[in-house]
Amino acid sequence: MKRSSTHKLVQLLAVGIYGLGILASCSSKATTNAEILKSIEEANPKEMAVIEAELTDAPLVPAPITRKTPAKVVVRLEVTEVVKKMADGVDYTFWTFGGSVPGKFIRIRENDEVEFHLMNHPDSKNPHNIDLHAVTGPGGGAASTFTAPGHETVFNFKALNPGLYVYHCATAPVGMHIANGMYGLILVEPKEGLPKVDKEYYVMQGDFYTKGAFGAPGLQPFDMEKALDENPSYVVFNGSVGSLTGDNALTAKVGETIRLFVGNGGPNLVSSFHVIGEIFDNVYTEGGTKIHNNVQTTLVPAGGSAITEFKADVPGNYVLVDHSIFRAFNKGALGMLKVEGGEDKKLYSGLIEDRIYQPEGSTVQEMPQSATPKAAIASNKDMRLELGKTLYAQNCQACHQAEGQGIKGAFPPLAKSDFLNADVNRAIGVVAHGLEGQIKVNGELYNSTMPKLKLTDEEIANVMTFVMNNWGNKGGEVNLEHVKKAKASYKH
C-alpha cells in the first residue's frame, strides 16, 4: 500500500476512535469529522514547514501569524557590543541582541518547534548566552548557549505556553549584562491567534547605571555601585531618552485599536506603565492569557511583560510614562503617541473656559536639584546647541513639550513665540529668576508660575541658544556675557 494511502487510513481510524471517545464522554457537544481531523492534523502535521523568523527592532513588531498549523521556526540572533546614544550628547556602550536595545522582537506560534541560533560577533569582548522565559528547559536555553566571541551555538525548543515573554542574557555577572541592554521580548501567539487590531507596537523599559548623572556628557561607563544601590541615572523606553518622542513618536488615527507589547528588562526597577489620557480596554496581565478590563496603570515587573489594548477615540498627543513619575520627567521614561483625526466634542470638549479661581502666591518657587556634574563649556555654537538640547529635555520639555508647543491654558508655547523673540534678555531673565503673574504669548493669556531653575550661566546660555534656533524662532547665539548682563538688568 502506498504511504499516502496508509497515512489516510490511519487518520480515518483515528477519527473513528476519537469520535467515539467524544460521543461517550461529551454526548451533548456536536463535533464534526472535519473538526476532529483538523485537531489531529494540528497535533500531528504531515510535514512541518520550515520558516525563517522575521525579527524587528522596537517599536516595530512582526506581522501577526495567520498559519493554522505549527512550523519549525529558525531564529538567528546576533550579539553585538556597540556604542550608541543614551541621550543627546551622552553615549554608552550597549551590549545588544541584534544591535539595538531592546533586542529584536521574536514572534512565534504555540506548538512551534524553534531552532535557535545565537551568534556572538567576533568584535565582542565578552561571552554571552540567552535565557528565554518562553523556554521550558535548563536556564531557559542559557545552559545551551554560552557563546564566546566569534562563535555560534544552536539549540531547539518547543513553544508550549502562549504568552509574551522576556528574554535576556544570563552570563555572569548577570545583572551587568542585563543593565547594559541585553533583553527583549518573544511572543508565543496562542494557536487561535490574537484578536485583530489596527496597530501593534513594541515598548520596553530599562534602567541604566552610568558614572555621570543624568545628562552628563560624553561616553559614560557602567557604575556597579549605583546598580547595587538600585539608583539608576536613566530609566528609559527602548534604550534611550527620546526614543519615542518627536519624529520617533508612535502614531495612530482616531477609531483605530492599538496593541502595545510592553516589557521591562530591569534589571532592578518595577514599571508602573501608564498612557496619560487613555484607559486600557484590555490588559493581558504579566504577559499571560488572563485579561483584565478598564485598567488605568499596569505593573510590569523586572523581567516581566504586559499586553495592553485600547481604542483611540480622541485626537491629540498621549504621553507614555512609568507612573513612578520622577522617572518619566527626570530620568527619561517618557514616550508619545500621536493620534490624528476628527474631534468629537461629546467625548472630549477641550478647554471651555479659563477664569481666575484663586491667585497664586507671590513667591516664585525654586526647582529642587541634587548635585550635578560641572557643566561642559561650549567652544562654539554647534556645541552649545547640542548641550542645550539635553538641558531642554531635562528641565523644560515636561511643561513646554518636545516641540515647544506648550500646553494650552497652562504652559505657554516656545515655538514661534512673540514673547520670546521680542525680547531675548527678558526671556533669559525668566529662566534665571522665574516668573509670576499674567503674560500674553501669541495672543493667548497665561497666568501661572514659572519656577526658578537652578542652572548655571553657561547652562542658561546653552538652553536659550537651543530654543532660539528651533521651532520657527529667530535664531542667534546666547553667550555667557549675554546671560550675565540680562540677569543683572531683568525686571518683571
Short mmCIF file of C-alpha atoms in Angstrom, two decimals:
data_model
loop_
_atom_site.label_atom_id
_atom_site.label_comp_id
_atom_site.label_asym_id
_atom_site.label_seq_id
_atom_site.Cartn_x
_atom_site.Cartn_y
_atom_site.Cartn_z
CA MET A 1 0.00 0.00 0.00
CA LYS A 2 1.32 3.50 -0.83
CA ARG A 3 2.49 5.73 2.04
CA SER A 4 -0.20 8.35 1.39
CA SER A 5 -2.96 5.68 1.46
CA THR A 6 -1.61 4.24 4.71
CA HIS A 7 -1.46 7.75 6.23
CA LYS A 8 -5.09 8.42 5.23
CA LEU A 9 -6.26 5.08 6.70
CA VAL A 10 -4.54 5.88 9.99
CA GLN A 11 -6.25 9.26 10.02
CA LEU A 12 -9.69 7.75 9.37
CA LEU A 13 -9.22 5.12 12.09
CA ALA A 14 -8.11 7.85 14.46
CA VAL A 15 -11.19 9.91 13.56
CA GLY A 16 -13.42 6.98 14.43
CA ILE A 17 -11.70 6.25 17.73
CA TYR A 18 -11.53 9.94 18.68
CA GLY A 19 -15.16 10.45 17.70
CA LEU A 20 -16.35 7.50 19.82
CA GLY A 21 -14.45 8.91 22.79
CA ILE A 22 -16.09 12.29 22.38
CA LEU A 23 -19.58 10.78 21.97
CA ALA A 24 -19.08 8.67 25.07
CA SER A 25 -17.77 11.46 27.28
CA CYS A 26 -19.45 14.53 25.86
CA SER A 27 -22.59 13.48 24.00
CA SER A 28 -24.20 16.92 24.35
CA LYS A 29 -21.50 18.56 22.20
CA ALA A 30 -21.72 18.17 18.42
CA THR A 31 -18.29 17.57 16.87
CA THR A 32 -17.91 17.02 13.13
CA ASN A 33 -15.41 14.71 11.48
CA ALA A 34 -13.84 17.78 9.87
CA GLU A 35 -13.22 19.34 13.28
CA ILE A 36 -11.76 16.11 14.64
CA LEU A 37 -9.49 15.73 11.60
CA LYS A 38 -8.35 19.32 11.97
CA SER A 39 -7.48 18.65 15.63
CA ILE A 40 -5.48 15.54 14.69
CA GLU A 41 -3.59 17.36 11.94
CA GLU A 42 -2.87 20.19 14.36
CA ALA A 43 -1.24 17.76 16.78
CA ASN A 44 0.44 15.66 14.08
CA PRO A 45 1.01 17.68 10.92
CA LYS A 46 2.04 15.67 7.83
CA GLU A 47 5.16 17.72 7.15
CA MET A 48 6.18 20.64 9.31
CA ALA A 49 7.04 23.76 7.29
CA VAL A 50 10.41 25.37 7.94
CA ILE A 51 10.20 29.16 8.37
CA GLU A 52 12.93 31.74 8.87
CA ALA A 53 11.74 34.02 11.69
CA GLU A 54 11.05 37.67 10.93
CA LEU A 55 12.79 39.81 13.57
CA THR A 56 12.13 43.52 14.11
CA ASP A 57 13.61 46.43 16.03
CA ALA A 58 11.45 48.36 18.52
CA PRO A 59 8.92 49.89 18.22
CA LEU A 60 8.01 47.65 15.26
CA VAL A 61 6.74 44.07 15.59
CA PRO A 62 6.49 41.27 13.02
CA ALA A 63 3.15 40.71 11.30
CA PRO A 64 0.54 38.56 13.09
CA ILE A 65 0.79 34.82 12.38
CA THR A 66 -2.01 33.57 10.13
CA ARG A 67 -0.99 29.94 9.63
CA LYS A 68 -3.20 27.32 11.29
CA THR A 69 -0.57 24.67 12.00
CA PRO A 70 2.75 24.64 13.86
CA ALA A 71 6.00 25.10 11.98
CA LYS A 72 9.70 24.72 12.55
CA VAL A 73 10.88 28.31 13.03
CA VAL A 74 14.56 29.19 12.66
CA VAL A 75 15.63 32.16 14.78
CA ARG A 76 19.04 33.73 14.20
CA LEU A 77 20.10 36.36 16.73
CA GLU A 78 23.48 38.08 16.81
CA VAL A 79 25.03 39.62 19.91
CA THR A 80 26.96 42.86 19.34
CA GLU A 81 28.60 45.33 21.71
CA VAL A 82 28.07 48.82 20.28
CA VAL A 83 28.38 52.46 21.28
CA LYS A 84 25.04 54.23 20.85
CA LYS A 85 23.26 57.35 22.07
CA MET A 86 21.77 57.27 25.56
CA ALA A 87 20.69 60.92 25.42
CA ASP A 88 21.71 63.99 23.45
CA GLY A 89 25.45 64.39 23.99
CA VAL A 90 25.61 61.16 26.03
CA ASP A 91 26.91 57.83 24.68
CA TYR A 92 27.02 54.38 26.24
CA THR A 93 28.48 51.01 25.30
CA PHE A 94 25.40 48.81 24.98
CA TRP A 95 25.54 45.02 24.84
CA THR A 96 22.75 44.04 22.46
CA PHE A 97 20.75 41.25 20.92
CA GLY A 98 20.72 42.35 17.29
CA GLY A 99 22.37 45.78 17.51
CA SER A 100 19.62 47.64 19.37
CA VAL A 101 18.04 47.97 22.82
CA PRO A 102 15.71 46.29 23.40
CA GLY A 103 16.70 43.23 21.36
CA LYS A 104 14.80 42.02 18.32
CA PHE A 105 11.11 41.19 18.74
CA ILE A 106 10.56 37.47 18.10
CA ARG A 107 7.08 36.24 17.12
CA ILE A 108 6.23 32.54 17.03
CA ARG A 109 3.13 30.37 17.50
CA GLU A 110 2.04 27.95 20.19
CA ASN A 111 3.40 24.44 19.47
CA ASP A 112 6.04 25.74 17.05
CA GLU A 113 9.38 23.97 17.16
CA VAL A 114 12.16 26.55 17.29
CA GLU A 115 15.72 26.10 16.09
CA PHE A 116 17.59 28.90 17.85
CA HIS A 117 20.96 30.19 16.64
CA LEU A 118 22.90 32.58 18.89
CA MET A 119 25.90 34.24 17.26
CA ASN A 120 28.42 36.36 19.19
CA HIS A 121 30.15 38.88 16.91
CA PRO A 122 33.96 38.47 16.71
CA ASP A 123 34.43 42.08 17.89
CA SER A 124 32.66 41.38 21.19
CA LYS A 125 34.84 41.48 24.29
CA ASN A 126 32.65 39.14 26.37
CA PRO A 127 30.97 35.75 26.11
CA HIS A 128 27.16 35.86 26.20
CA ASN A 129 24.18 33.50 26.29
CA ILE A 130 20.38 33.79 26.25
CA ASP A 131 17.66 32.89 28.73
CA LEU A 132 14.23 32.96 27.05
CA HIS A 133 11.40 32.90 29.58
CA ALA A 134 9.30 31.15 26.90
CA VAL A 135 11.55 28.08 27.04
CA THR A 136 10.91 25.05 29.25
CA GLY A 137 14.40 23.71 29.92
CA PRO A 138 17.56 24.43 31.96
CA GLY A 139 18.23 28.16 32.17
CA GLY A 140 15.60 28.86 29.52
CA GLY A 141 18.26 27.98 26.98
CA ALA A 142 21.14 29.63 28.83
CA ALA A 143 22.70 26.26 29.67
CA SER A 144 22.98 25.50 25.94
CA THR A 145 24.07 28.87 24.57
CA PHE A 146 27.24 30.01 26.31
CA THR A 147 28.79 31.66 23.26
CA ALA A 148 32.32 33.06 23.04
CA PRO A 149 33.14 35.95 20.70
CA GLY A 150 33.26 34.69 17.13
CA HIS A 151 31.21 31.57 17.92
CA GLU A 152 27.67 30.35 17.22
CA THR A 153 25.58 27.99 19.37
CA VAL A 154 22.35 26.21 18.44
CA PHE A 155 19.58 24.57 20.46
CA ASN A 156 15.93 23.58 19.90
CA PHE A 157 12.80 24.05 21.97
CA LYS A 158 9.05 23.67 21.61
CA ALA A 159 6.79 26.63 22.40
CA LEU A 160 4.46 25.01 24.91
CA ASN A 161 2.83 28.05 26.56
CA PRO A 162 1.25 31.04 24.82
CA GLY A 163 2.12 34.49 26.16
CA LEU A 164 4.52 37.43 25.94
CA TYR A 165 7.90 36.60 27.45
CA VAL A 166 11.14 38.42 28.25
CA TYR A 167 14.48 37.10 27.11
CA HIS A 168 17.84 38.27 28.45
CA CYS A 169 21.49 37.36 28.82
CA ALA A 170 22.30 35.17 31.81
CA THR A 171 26.10 35.18 31.72
CA ALA A 172 27.79 36.22 34.98
CA PRO A 173 27.61 38.87 36.24
CA VAL A 174 24.00 38.54 35.09
CA GLY A 175 22.87 41.93 36.40
CA MET A 176 25.60 43.76 34.50
CA HIS A 177 24.74 42.06 31.20
CA ILE A 178 21.07 42.99 31.60
CA ALA A 179 21.91 46.52 32.79
CA ASN A 180 23.91 47.04 29.58
CA GLY A 181 20.80 46.38 27.48
CA MET A 182 20.71 42.62 26.91
CA TYR A 183 16.96 41.94 26.89
CA GLY A 184 14.00 41.74 24.54
CA LEU A 185 10.57 40.15 24.03
CA ILE A 186 9.37 36.91 22.44
CA LEU A 187 5.66 36.48 21.72
CA VAL A 188 4.20 32.98 21.60
CA GLU A 189 0.86 33.59 19.92
CA PRO A 190 -1.96 31.28 21.01
CA LYS A 191 -2.82 28.78 18.29
CA GLU A 192 -6.14 30.56 17.68
CA GLY A 193 -4.26 33.87 17.27
CA LEU A 194 -4.75 37.23 18.97
CA PRO A 195 -7.78 39.42 18.21
CA LYS A 196 -7.21 41.69 15.22
CA VAL A 197 -6.11 45.27 15.92
CA ASP A 198 -5.06 48.18 13.68
CA LYS A 199 -1.64 48.97 15.17
CA GLU A 200 0.90 46.98 17.20
CA TYR A 201 3.98 48.45 18.86
CA TYR A 202 6.92 47.20 20.95
CA VAL A 203 7.85 49.24 24.05
CA MET A 204 10.37 48.02 26.63
CA GLN A 205 11.64 49.81 29.72
CA GLY A 206 15.10 49.51 31.23
CA ASP A 207 17.13 51.17 33.99
CA PHE A 208 20.74 52.20 33.30
CA TYR A 209 23.58 52.99 35.69
CA THR A 210 26.22 55.46 34.49
CA LYS A 211 29.14 57.05 36.33
CA GLY A 212 27.84 60.50 35.45
CA ALA A 213 24.45 61.87 36.50
CA PHE A 214 21.59 62.24 34.05
CA GLY A 215 22.77 64.33 31.12
CA ALA A 216 26.48 64.28 31.98
CA PRO A 217 28.08 64.44 28.52
CA GLY A 218 30.46 62.05 26.78
CA LEU A 219 30.88 58.28 26.73
CA GLN A 220 29.60 57.07 30.10
CA PRO A 221 30.88 53.88 31.75
CA PHE A 222 28.74 51.44 33.76
CA ASP A 223 28.63 52.09 37.53
CA MET A 224 28.35 48.90 39.60
CA GLU A 225 27.83 50.77 42.88
CA LYS A 226 24.77 52.56 41.52
CA ALA A 227 23.45 49.26 40.17
CA LEU A 228 23.86 47.56 43.56
CA ASP A 229 22.12 50.51 45.24
CA GLU A 230 19.34 50.34 42.59
CA ASN A 231 19.83 54.04 41.88
CA PRO A 232 19.76 54.44 38.08
CA SER A 233 20.91 57.54 36.23
CA TYR A 234 18.43 56.75 33.44
CA VAL A 235 15.11 54.96 33.19
CA VAL A 236 14.10 54.85 29.53
CA PHE A 237 11.87 53.25 26.94
CA ASN A 238 13.55 51.48 24.03
CA GLY A 239 17.11 52.16 25.05
CA SER A 240 17.46 55.94 25.07
CA VAL A 241 15.96 59.25 26.14
CA GLY A 242 13.57 60.49 23.44
CA SER A 243 13.34 57.15 21.61
CA LEU A 244 9.54 57.56 21.39
CA THR A 245 9.17 61.35 21.11
CA GLY A 246 9.28 63.90 18.29
CA ASP A 247 9.81 62.22 14.93
CA ASN A 248 10.06 58.86 16.73
CA ALA A 249 6.61 59.10 18.35
CA LEU A 250 4.14 56.26 17.86
CA THR A 251 1.24 57.14 15.56
CA ALA A 252 -2.40 56.18 15.14
CA LYS A 253 -5.70 57.54 13.81
CA VAL A 254 -8.97 58.14 15.58
CA GLY A 255 -11.01 54.94 15.60
CA GLU A 256 -8.01 52.61 15.43
CA THR A 257 -7.31 49.96 18.03
CA ILE A 258 -3.76 49.84 19.37
CA ARG A 259 -1.91 46.96 20.99
CA LEU A 260 1.27 47.65 22.95
CA PHE A 261 3.61 44.78 23.74
CA VAL A 262 5.22 46.17 26.90
CA GLY A 263 8.29 44.68 28.55
CA ASN A 264 10.56 45.58 31.43
CA GLY A 265 14.17 44.45 31.21
CA GLY A 266 15.01 45.93 34.60
CA PRO A 267 17.41 44.83 35.92
CA ASN A 268 16.07 46.35 39.14
CA LEU A 269 13.00 48.58 38.90
CA VAL A 270 9.34 47.62 38.57
CA SER A 271 7.45 49.70 35.98
CA SER A 272 4.07 51.35 36.54
CA PHE A 273 3.11 51.63 32.87
CA HIS A 274 0.51 54.27 32.01
CA VAL A 275 -0.68 56.19 28.94
CA ILE A 276 -1.81 59.65 30.05
CA GLY A 277 -5.33 60.30 28.74
CA GLU A 278 -6.16 56.71 27.86
CA ILE A 279 -7.69 53.72 29.63
CA PHE A 280 -6.60 50.24 28.63
CA ASP A 281 -9.65 48.33 27.40
CA ASN A 282 -7.75 45.07 27.87
CA VAL A 283 -4.59 44.15 29.75
CA TYR A 284 -3.08 40.70 29.45
CA THR A 285 -1.64 40.76 32.96
CA GLU A 286 2.08 39.92 33.19
CA GLY A 287 2.05 38.82 29.56
CA GLY A 288 -0.18 35.78 30.18
CA THR A 289 -3.58 34.85 28.82
CA LYS A 290 -5.73 36.28 31.63
CA ILE A 291 -7.39 39.55 30.58
CA HIS A 292 -8.35 42.46 32.84
CA ASN A 293 -10.60 45.24 31.54
CA ASN A 294 -10.63 49.02 32.01
CA VAL A 295 -7.18 49.37 33.56
CA GLN A 296 -5.51 52.75 34.20
CA THR A 297 -1.95 51.70 35.13
CA THR A 298 -0.45 48.23 34.98
CA LEU A 299 2.52 46.91 36.90
CA VAL A 300 5.24 45.33 34.80
CA PRO A 301 7.83 43.56 36.97
CA ALA A 302 11.52 43.48 36.16
CA GLY A 303 11.88 40.53 33.81
CA GLY A 304 8.16 40.66 33.00
CA SER A 305 5.70 42.00 30.46
CA ALA A 306 2.13 43.02 29.73
CA ILE A 307 -0.03 43.37 26.63
CA THR A 308 -2.28 46.44 26.59
CA GLU A 309 -5.07 47.21 24.10
CA PHE A 310 -7.14 50.36 23.69
CA LYS A 311 -9.08 52.31 21.08
CA ALA A 312 -8.02 55.82 20.05
CA ASP A 313 -11.23 57.84 20.41
CA VAL A 314 -9.93 61.41 20.69
CA PRO A 315 -7.16 63.08 18.64
CA GLY A 316 -4.10 64.54 20.34
CA ASN A 317 -0.78 63.67 21.92
CA TYR A 318 -0.79 60.92 24.54
CA VAL A 319 2.22 60.54 26.81
CA LEU A 320 3.56 57.09 27.73
CA VAL A 321 5.16 57.07 31.18
CA ASP A 322 6.38 55.00 34.03
CA HIS A 323 4.00 56.45 36.63
CA SER A 324 6.76 56.40 39.22
CA ILE A 325 6.65 59.88 37.84
CA PHE A 326 10.09 61.36 38.52
CA ARG A 327 11.45 58.60 36.31
CA ALA A 328 9.32 59.93 33.45
CA PHE A 329 10.11 63.63 33.69
CA ASN A 330 13.60 63.47 35.17
CA LYS A 331 15.19 60.18 34.08
CA GLY A 332 13.75 59.62 30.59
CA ALA A 333 10.86 57.12 30.88
CA LEU A 334 8.61 59.10 28.59
CA GLY A 335 7.19 58.43 25.12
CA MET A 336 4.50 59.85 22.87
CA LEU A 337 1.56 58.51 20.87
CA LYS A 338 0.23 60.98 18.28
CA VAL A 339 -3.40 60.37 17.31
CA GLU A 340 -4.77 62.20 14.25
CA GLY A 341 -8.37 62.56 13.16
CA GLY A 342 -11.65 64.36 13.69
CA GLU A 343 -12.82 65.62 17.08
CA ASP A 344 -15.96 64.52 18.90
CA LYS A 345 -16.84 67.25 21.41
CA LYS A 346 -19.21 64.88 23.22
CA LEU A 347 -16.29 62.64 24.10
CA TYR A 348 -13.87 65.44 24.97
CA SER A 349 -14.73 69.14 24.78
CA GLY A 350 -11.31 70.67 25.18
CA LEU A 351 -10.98 73.90 27.18
CA ILE A 352 -14.35 75.68 27.51
CA GLU A 353 -13.47 78.47 29.92
CA ASP A 354 -10.45 79.76 31.81
CA ARG A 355 -11.01 82.12 34.72
CA ILE A 356 -9.21 83.06 37.92
CA TYR A 357 -10.29 81.00 40.91
CA GLN A 358 -7.62 81.88 43.43
CA PRO A 359 -4.46 83.85 42.63
CA GLU A 360 -1.24 82.03 43.37
CA GLY A 361 1.23 83.28 45.96
CA SER A 362 3.76 85.94 45.12
CA THR A 363 6.84 83.91 45.83
CA VAL A 364 8.45 82.26 42.85
CA GLN A 365 9.24 78.63 43.60
CA GLU A 366 12.65 77.10 43.03
CA MET A 367 13.14 73.74 41.36
CA PRO A 368 14.89 71.30 43.72
CA GLN A 369 18.04 69.86 42.27
CA SER A 370 20.61 67.42 43.53
CA ALA A 371 24.31 67.93 42.97
CA THR A 372 25.14 67.66 39.27
CA PRO A 373 28.42 67.47 37.43
CA LYS A 374 30.05 70.70 36.32
CA ALA A 375 28.53 71.90 33.06
CA ALA A 376 30.60 71.40 29.93
CA ILE A 377 31.86 74.63 28.39
CA ALA A 378 30.71 75.16 24.82
CA SER A 379 33.51 76.14 22.46
CA ASN A 380 31.19 77.01 19.54
CA LYS A 381 27.54 77.43 18.62
CA ASP A 382 27.08 73.84 17.43
CA MET A 383 28.28 72.51 20.76
CA ARG A 384 26.04 74.99 22.58
CA LEU A 385 23.06 73.70 20.58
CA GLU A 386 23.82 70.08 21.47
CA LEU A 387 24.25 70.81 25.17
CA GLY A 388 21.16 73.00 25.15
CA LYS A 389 19.06 70.24 23.63
CA THR A 390 19.92 67.93 26.53
CA LEU A 391 19.19 70.66 29.09
CA TYR A 392 15.84 71.35 27.45
CA ALA A 393 14.87 67.68 27.69
CA GLN A 394 15.84 67.60 31.37
CA ASN A 395 14.29 70.85 32.56
CA CYS A 396 11.75 72.25 30.11
CA GLN A 397 10.19 69.52 27.99
CA ALA A 398 7.70 68.27 30.60
CA CYS A 399 5.86 71.63 30.56
CA HIS A 400 6.67 73.18 27.19
CA GLN A 401 6.59 69.83 25.31
CA ALA A 402 9.03 68.17 22.94
CA GLU A 403 8.40 70.54 20.04
CA GLY A 404 7.96 73.71 22.08
CA GLN A 405 4.19 73.72 21.54
CA GLY A 406 3.34 74.20 25.22
CA ILE A 407 0.02 73.17 26.75
CA LYS A 408 -2.92 75.45 26.01
CA GLY A 409 -4.15 77.26 29.09
CA ALA A 410 -1.28 76.03 31.25
CA PHE A 411 2.22 76.46 29.77
CA PRO A 412 2.95 78.99 27.00
CA PRO A 413 4.46 77.86 23.71
CA LEU A 414 8.11 78.45 22.93
CA ALA A 415 7.59 77.70 19.23
CA LYS A 416 7.28 80.92 17.17
CA SER A 417 6.89 82.75 20.49
CA ASP A 418 6.35 86.51 20.14
CA PHE A 419 7.11 86.90 23.86
CA LEU A 420 10.46 85.19 23.42
CA ASN A 421 11.50 86.74 20.12
CA ALA A 422 10.54 90.29 21.10
CA ASP A 423 13.00 90.43 24.00
CA VAL A 424 15.64 87.74 24.43
CA ASN A 425 17.03 89.49 27.53
CA ARG A 426 13.63 89.22 29.19
CA ALA A 427 13.44 85.52 28.30
CA ILE A 428 16.90 84.93 29.81
CA GLY A 429 15.74 86.68 32.98
CA VAL A 430 12.68 84.43 33.21
CA VAL A 431 14.83 81.31 33.02
CA ALA A 432 17.27 82.69 35.60
CA HIS A 433 14.81 84.23 38.10
CA GLY A 434 11.45 82.57 37.45
CA LEU A 435 8.18 84.30 36.60
CA GLU A 436 4.96 85.01 38.46
CA GLY A 437 1.81 86.56 37.01
CA GLN A 438 -0.03 87.05 33.75
CA ILE A 439 1.69 87.23 30.37
CA LYS A 440 0.42 87.11 26.79
CA VAL A 441 2.08 84.76 24.30
CA ASN A 442 0.94 84.54 20.67
CA GLY A 443 -2.34 86.23 21.56
CA GLU A 444 -3.19 83.91 24.49
CA LEU A 445 -3.12 84.85 28.19
CA TYR A 446 -1.23 82.65 30.65
CA ASN A 447 -1.33 83.13 34.40
CA SER A 448 0.81 80.56 36.16
CA THR A 449 4.15 80.17 37.88
CA MET A 450 7.44 79.56 36.11
CA PRO A 451 9.80 78.14 38.79
CA LYS A 452 13.33 79.41 39.13
CA LEU A 453 15.62 76.86 37.50
CA LYS A 454 18.92 76.15 39.19
CA LEU A 455 21.03 76.45 36.07
CA THR A 456 24.49 77.93 35.75
CA ASP A 457 25.00 80.90 33.44
CA GLU A 458 26.68 78.56 30.96
CA GLU A 459 23.67 76.21 31.02
CA ILE A 460 21.24 79.12 30.55
CA ALA A 461 23.25 80.24 27.51
CA ASN A 462 23.10 76.73 26.06
CA VAL A 463 19.39 76.12 26.57
CA MET A 464 18.44 79.60 25.34
CA THR A 465 20.56 79.12 22.21
CA PHE A 466 18.79 75.82 21.57
CA VAL A 467 15.32 77.34 21.99
CA MET A 468 16.15 80.41 19.88
CA ASN A 469 17.30 78.20 16.99
CA ASN A 470 14.30 75.85 16.89
CA TRP A 471 10.57 75.79 16.11
CA GLY A 472 10.48 78.94 13.99
CA ASN A 473 12.26 81.28 16.42
CA LYS A 474 14.65 83.95 15.19
CA GLY A 475 17.99 82.20 15.77
CA GLY A 476 21.25 83.60 17.04
CA GLU A 477 23.59 82.63 19.86
CA VAL A 478 23.36 83.42 23.55
CA ASN A 479 26.76 83.55 25.24
CA LEU A 480 27.96 83.81 28.82
CA GLU A 481 28.34 87.61 28.81
CA HIS A 482 24.86 87.99 27.35
CA VAL A 483 23.40 85.95 30.22
CA LYS A 484 25.21 87.93 32.92
CA LYS A 485 24.01 91.27 31.54
CA ALA A 486 20.44 90.03 31.10
CA LYS A 487 20.29 88.68 34.66
CA ALA A 488 21.60 91.93 36.10
CA SER A 489 19.05 94.09 34.22
CA TYR A 490 15.99 91.79 34.48
CA LYS A 491 12.80 93.22 35.98
CA HIS A 492 9.24 91.91 35.83
#
